[in-house]
Amino acid sequence: MSAIELRITGAEALDLLEPLWLTLHHHMKVAAPAAFQDDATSWAARRAAYARWLSEDGSFVVLAERDGAAVGYAVVEMLPGPDDTWVTGARMAEVQTLAVAPAERGRGIGTMLLDAVDARLAELGIGDVFIAVLTGNADALRFYERRGLRPVMTHLARFAAEG
């Protein structure tokens, strides 16, 4: 098996991300029951959000490729600081998405992606990082906690589509 290659990129990589984004619909299995968007609607909305986030100075994508095919990515949005609640620096980062192809999971690609995110943030002088985890996704929560992140907020929701 060939090695994983990582590269820092931006909005020019958006079209490579769609199949990996759609694999995150496994969230339907781990999240609290809810009405989820269909694939086309979900990707259109997420692609537009990525384009908006990546237009912010310093925001980036870390793309993991094997044999020229995208097998994982992290999208990182830069946020202005300081935060209104926690003591932070003048800029903060939010990992908006971390995705790894199902066939590649368990091979350390998520760790490699976050190592690259951390290295890039260190270059930019940013130490404050946020990432969201769906309620019920215990594996992701444990993964992020092993990296020194900790829960600081819980979002609650009521969805009209559920009746």
PDB file of C-alpha atoms in Angstrom:
ATOM      1  CA  MET A   1       0.000   0.000   0.000  1.00  0.00           C
ATOM      2  CA  SER A   2       1.397   3.393  -0.955  1.00  0.00           C
ATOM      3  CA  ALA A   3       2.030   6.170   1.540  1.00  0.00           C
ATOM      4  CA  ILE A   4      -0.400   8.928   2.424  1.00  0.00           C
ATOM      5  CA  GLU A   5       0.564  12.342   1.125  1.00  0.00           C
ATOM      6  CA  LEU A   6      -0.716  15.455   2.901  1.00  0.00           C
ATOM      7  CA  ARG A   7      -0.993  18.902   1.426  1.00  0.00           C
ATOM      8  CA  ILE A   8      -2.299  22.230   2.600  1.00  0.00           C
ATOM      9  CA  THR A   9      -4.729  23.687   0.096  1.00  0.00           C
ATOM     10  CA  GLY A  10      -7.779  25.901  -0.105  1.00  0.00           C
ATOM     11  CA  ALA A  11     -11.030  26.332  -1.983  1.00  0.00           C
ATOM     12  CA  GLU A  12      -9.453  24.902  -5.147  1.00  0.00           C
ATOM     13  CA  ALA A  13      -9.808  21.436  -3.558  1.00  0.00           C
ATOM     14  CA  LEU A  14     -13.555  21.676  -2.861  1.00  0.00           C
ATOM     15  CA  ASP A  15     -14.647  19.360  -5.655  1.00  0.00           C
ATOM     16  CA  LEU A  16     -12.421  16.605  -4.249  1.00  0.00           C
ATOM     17  CA  LEU A  17     -14.194  16.710  -0.887  1.00  0.00           C
ATOM     18  CA  GLU A  18     -17.764  15.796  -1.847  1.00  0.00           C
ATOM     19  CA  PRO A  19     -17.467  11.971  -1.679  1.00  0.00           C
ATOM     20  CA  LEU A  20     -15.685  12.191   1.666  1.00  0.00           C
ATOM     21  CA  TRP A  21     -18.267  14.628   3.063  1.00  0.00           C
ATOM     22  CA  LEU A  22     -21.033  12.227   2.088  1.00  0.00           C
ATOM     23  CA  THR A  23     -19.371   9.399   4.045  1.00  0.00           C
ATOM     24  CA  LEU A  24     -20.072  11.476   7.149  1.00  0.00           C
ATOM     25  CA  HIS A  25     -23.726  10.599   6.751  1.00  0.00           C
ATOM     26  CA  HIS A  26     -22.792   7.721   9.055  1.00  0.00           C
ATOM     27  CA  HIS A  27     -23.717  10.336  11.628  1.00  0.00           C
ATOM     28  CA  MET A  28     -27.285   9.222  11.039  1.00  0.00           C
ATOM     29  CA  LYS A  29     -26.335   6.035  12.884  1.00  0.00           C
ATOM     30  CA  VAL A  30     -24.623   7.687  15.870  1.00  0.00           C
ATOM     31  CA  ALA A  31     -26.583  10.924  16.325  1.00  0.00           C
ATOM     32  CA  ALA A  32     -29.890  11.323  18.086  1.00  0.00           C
ATOM     33  CA  PRO A  33     -32.750  10.523  15.700  1.00  0.00           C
ATOM     34  CA  ALA A  34     -33.475  13.469  13.429  1.00  0.00           C
ATOM     35  CA  ALA A  35     -34.475  14.286   9.873  1.00  0.00           C
ATOM     36  CA  PHE A  36     -31.304  14.512   7.762  1.00  0.00           C
ATOM     37  CA  GLN A  37     -30.742  16.258   4.423  1.00  0.00           C
ATOM     38  CA  ASP A  38     -30.393  14.164   1.288  1.00  0.00           C
ATOM     39  CA  ASP A  39     -26.870  13.893  -0.167  1.00  0.00           C
ATOM     40  CA  ALA A  40     -27.253  16.535  -2.892  1.00  0.00           C
ATOM     41  CA  THR A  41     -28.757  19.135  -0.562  1.00  0.00           C
ATOM     42  CA  SER A  42     -26.230  18.361   2.154  1.00  0.00           C
ATOM     43  CA  TRP A  43     -23.228  18.724  -0.148  1.00  0.00           C
ATOM     44  CA  ALA A  44     -24.525  21.923  -1.791  1.00  0.00           C
ATOM     45  CA  ALA A  45     -24.937  23.563   1.618  1.00  0.00           C
ATOM     46  CA  ARG A  46     -21.612  22.287   2.955  1.00  0.00           C
ATOM     47  CA  ARG A  47     -19.732  23.285  -0.219  1.00  0.00           C
ATOM     48  CA  ALA A  48     -21.130  26.821   0.073  1.00  0.00           C
ATOM     49  CA  ALA A  49     -20.108  26.929   3.752  1.00  0.00           C
ATOM     50  CA  TYR A  50     -16.597  25.706   2.902  1.00  0.00           C
ATOM     51  CA  ALA A  51     -16.257  28.390   0.211  1.00  0.00           C
ATOM     52  CA  ARG A  52     -17.325  31.049   2.732  1.00  0.00           C
ATOM     53  CA  TRP A  53     -15.029  29.777   5.496  1.00  0.00           C
ATOM     54  CA  LEU A  54     -12.052  29.339   3.179  1.00  0.00           C
ATOM     55  CA  SER A  55     -12.387  32.925   1.997  1.00  0.00           C
ATOM     56  CA  GLU A  56     -11.288  33.999   5.500  1.00  0.00           C
ATOM     57  CA  ASP A  57      -7.616  34.903   5.762  1.00  0.00           C
ATOM     58  CA  GLY A  58      -5.605  31.924   6.993  1.00  0.00           C
ATOM     59  CA  SER A  59      -8.361  29.298   6.632  1.00  0.00           C
ATOM     60  CA  PHE A  60      -7.218  26.092   4.951  1.00  0.00           C
ATOM     61  CA  VAL A  61      -7.819  22.471   3.979  1.00  0.00           C
ATOM     62  CA  VAL A  62      -5.461  19.647   4.806  1.00  0.00           C
ATOM     63  CA  LEU A  63      -5.978  17.014   2.119  1.00  0.00           C
ATOM     64  CA  ALA A  64      -4.808  13.419   2.539  1.00  0.00           C
ATOM     65  CA  GLU A  65      -4.211  11.531  -0.698  1.00  0.00           C
ATOM     66  CA  ARG A  66      -3.165   7.998  -1.576  1.00  0.00           C
ATOM     67  CA  ASP A  67      -2.106   7.412  -5.175  1.00  0.00           C
ATOM     68  CA  GLY A  68      -3.573  10.782  -6.129  1.00  0.00           C
ATOM     69  CA  ALA A  69      -7.016  10.001  -4.698  1.00  0.00           C
ATOM     70  CA  ALA A  70      -8.448  11.983  -1.774  1.00  0.00           C
ATOM     71  CA  VAL A  71      -8.849   9.704   1.255  1.00  0.00           C
ATOM     72  CA  GLY A  72      -9.343  12.294   4.002  1.00  0.00           C
ATOM     73  CA  TYR A  73      -9.454  15.975   4.792  1.00  0.00           C
ATOM     74  CA  ALA A  74      -9.763  18.604   7.469  1.00  0.00           C
ATOM     75  CA  VAL A  75     -11.285  22.040   6.838  1.00  0.00           C
ATOM     76  CA  VAL A  76     -10.089  24.707   9.262  1.00  0.00           C
ATOM     77  CA  GLU A  77     -11.792  28.078   9.585  1.00  0.00           C
ATOM     78  CA  MET A  78     -10.008  31.018  11.182  1.00  0.00           C
ATOM     79  CA  LEU A  79     -12.053  32.982  13.700  1.00  0.00           C
ATOM     80  CA  PRO A  80     -11.391  36.413  15.166  1.00  0.00           C
ATOM     81  CA  GLY A  81     -10.545  36.505  18.839  1.00  0.00           C
ATOM     82  CA  PRO A  82     -10.451  37.026  21.628  1.00  0.00           C
ATOM     83  CA  ASP A  83     -13.453  34.922  22.572  1.00  0.00           C
ATOM     84  CA  ASP A  84     -16.176  36.549  24.660  1.00  0.00           C
ATOM     85  CA  THR A  85     -16.105  33.769  27.268  1.00  0.00           C
ATOM     86  CA  TRP A  86     -12.723  32.055  27.327  1.00  0.00           C
ATOM     87  CA  VAL A  87      -9.317  33.691  27.389  1.00  0.00           C
ATOM     88  CA  THR A  88      -7.964  33.197  23.869  1.00  0.00           C
ATOM     89  CA  GLY A  89      -5.568  34.757  21.433  1.00  0.00           C
ATOM     90  CA  ALA A  90      -6.373  37.325  18.787  1.00  0.00           C
ATOM     91  CA  ARG A  91      -7.271  34.522  16.373  1.00  0.00           C
ATOM     92  CA  MET A  92      -8.801  31.114  16.930  1.00  0.00           C
ATOM     93  CA  ALA A  93      -9.377  28.098  14.695  1.00  0.00           C
ATOM     94  CA  GLU A  94     -12.341  25.805  14.264  1.00  0.00           C
ATOM     95  CA  VAL A  95     -11.935  22.447  12.609  1.00  0.00           C
ATOM     96  CA  GLN A  96     -15.210  22.457  10.710  1.00  0.00           C
ATOM     97  CA  THR A  97     -14.850  18.943   9.309  1.00  0.00           C
ATOM     98  CA  LEU A  98     -12.559  15.983   9.696  1.00  0.00           C
ATOM     99  CA  ALA A  99     -13.399  13.153   7.291  1.00  0.00           C
ATOM    100  CA  VAL A 100     -11.623   9.928   6.397  1.00  0.00           C
ATOM    101  CA  ALA A 101     -12.802   7.459   3.752  1.00  0.00           C
ATOM    102  CA  PRO A 102     -14.418   4.415   5.405  1.00  0.00           C
ATOM    103  CA  ALA A 103     -11.902   1.995   3.832  1.00  0.00           C
ATOM    104  CA  GLU A 104      -9.043   4.090   5.279  1.00  0.00           C
ATOM    105  CA  ARG A 105     -10.331   4.481   8.840  1.00  0.00           C
ATOM    106  CA  GLY A 106      -8.227   3.021  11.634  1.00  0.00           C
ATOM    107  CA  ARG A 107      -4.954   3.585   9.758  1.00  0.00           C
ATOM    108  CA  GLY A 108      -3.923   6.801  11.481  1.00  0.00           C
ATOM    109  CA  ILE A 109      -5.064   9.202   8.753  1.00  0.00           C
ATOM    110  CA  GLY A 110      -7.234  11.231  11.147  1.00  0.00           C
ATOM    111  CA  THR A 111      -4.222  11.596  13.435  1.00  0.00           C
ATOM    112  CA  MET A 112      -2.018  12.624  10.515  1.00  0.00           C
ATOM    113  CA  LEU A 113      -4.598  15.211   9.420  1.00  0.00           C
ATOM    114  CA  LEU A 114      -4.858  16.721  12.888  1.00  0.00           C
ATOM    115  CA  ASP A 115      -1.065  16.673  13.297  1.00  0.00           C
ATOM    116  CA  ALA A 116      -0.860  18.708  10.070  1.00  0.00           C
ATOM    117  CA  VAL A 117      -3.605  21.041  11.324  1.00  0.00           C
ATOM    118  CA  ASP A 118      -1.722  21.570  14.583  1.00  0.00           C
ATOM    119  CA  ALA A 119       1.543  22.207  12.729  1.00  0.00           C
ATOM    120  CA  ARG A 120      -0.085  24.764  10.422  1.00  0.00           C
ATOM    121  CA  LEU A 121      -1.769  26.507  13.359  1.00  0.00           C
ATOM    122  CA  ALA A 122       1.561  26.640  15.192  1.00  0.00           C
ATOM    123  CA  GLU A 123       3.117  28.308  12.132  1.00  0.00           C
ATOM    124  CA  LEU A 124       0.295  30.862  12.246  1.00  0.00           C
ATOM    125  CA  GLY A 125       0.729  31.386  16.008  1.00  0.00           C
ATOM    126  CA  ILE A 126      -2.744  30.050  16.821  1.00  0.00           C
ATOM    127  CA  GLY A 127      -3.179  27.837  19.868  1.00  0.00           C
ATOM    128  CA  ASP A 128      -6.942  28.019  20.459  1.00  0.00           C
ATOM    129  CA  VAL A 129      -8.875  25.320  18.607  1.00  0.00           C
ATOM    130  CA  PHE A 130     -12.516  24.289  18.577  1.00  0.00           C
ATOM    131  CA  ILE A 131     -14.178  21.236  17.019  1.00  0.00           C
ATOM    132  CA  ALA A 132     -17.737  19.959  17.314  1.00  0.00           C
ATOM    133  CA  VAL A 133     -18.746  16.338  17.862  1.00  0.00           C
ATOM    134  CA  LEU A 134     -22.242  15.001  17.371  1.00  0.00           C
ATOM    135  CA  THR A 135     -23.885  13.709  20.502  1.00  0.00           C
ATOM    136  CA  GLY A 136     -23.592   9.942  20.401  1.00  0.00           C
ATOM    137  CA  ASN A 137     -20.305   9.889  18.475  1.00  0.00           C
ATOM    138  CA  ALA A 138     -18.306   8.508  21.392  1.00  0.00           C
ATOM    139  CA  ASP A 139     -15.436   7.315  19.186  1.00  0.00           C
ATOM    140  CA  ALA A 140     -14.834  10.830  17.833  1.00  0.00           C
ATOM    141  CA  LEU A 141     -15.091  12.335  21.299  1.00  0.00           C
ATOM    142  CA  ARG A 142     -12.451   9.906  22.652  1.00  0.00           C
ATOM    143  CA  PHE A 143     -10.207  10.603  19.634  1.00  0.00           C
ATOM    144  CA  TYR A 144     -10.294  14.373  20.193  1.00  0.00           C
ATOM    145  CA  GLU A 145      -9.900  14.069  23.962  1.00  0.00           C
ATOM    146  CA  ARG A 146      -6.729  11.987  23.440  1.00  0.00           C
ATOM    147  CA  ARG A 147      -5.410  14.996  21.505  1.00  0.00           C
ATOM    148  CA  GLY A 148      -5.999  17.333  24.446  1.00  0.00           C
ATOM    149  CA  LEU A 149      -9.360  18.770  23.425  1.00  0.00           C
ATOM    150  CA  ARG A 150     -12.192  18.694  25.943  1.00  0.00           C
ATOM    151  CA  PRO A 151     -15.926  19.307  25.921  1.00  0.00           C
ATOM    152  CA  VAL A 152     -16.761  22.931  26.695  1.00  0.00           C
ATOM    153  CA  MET A 153     -20.252  23.407  25.271  1.00  0.00           C
ATOM    154  CA  THR A 154     -23.354  21.406  24.396  1.00  0.00           C
ATOM    155  CA  HIS A 155     -25.720  22.559  21.659  1.00  0.00           C
ATOM    156  CA  LEU A 156     -29.390  21.653  21.929  1.00  0.00           C
ATOM    157  CA  ALA A 157     -31.809  21.658  19.006  1.00  0.00           C
ATOM    158  CA  ARG A 158     -35.453  21.323  18.101  1.00  0.00           C
ATOM    159  CA  PHE A 159     -36.125  20.522  14.441  1.00  0.00           C
ATOM    160  CA  ALA A 160     -39.455  21.524  12.899  1.00  0.00           C
ATOM    161  CA  ALA A 161     -39.072  18.742  10.287  1.00  0.00           C
ATOM    162  CA  GLU A 162     -39.546  16.175  13.036  1.00  0.00           C
ATOM    163  CA  GLY A 163     -43.098  17.365  13.611  1.00  0.00           C
TER     164      GLY A 163
END
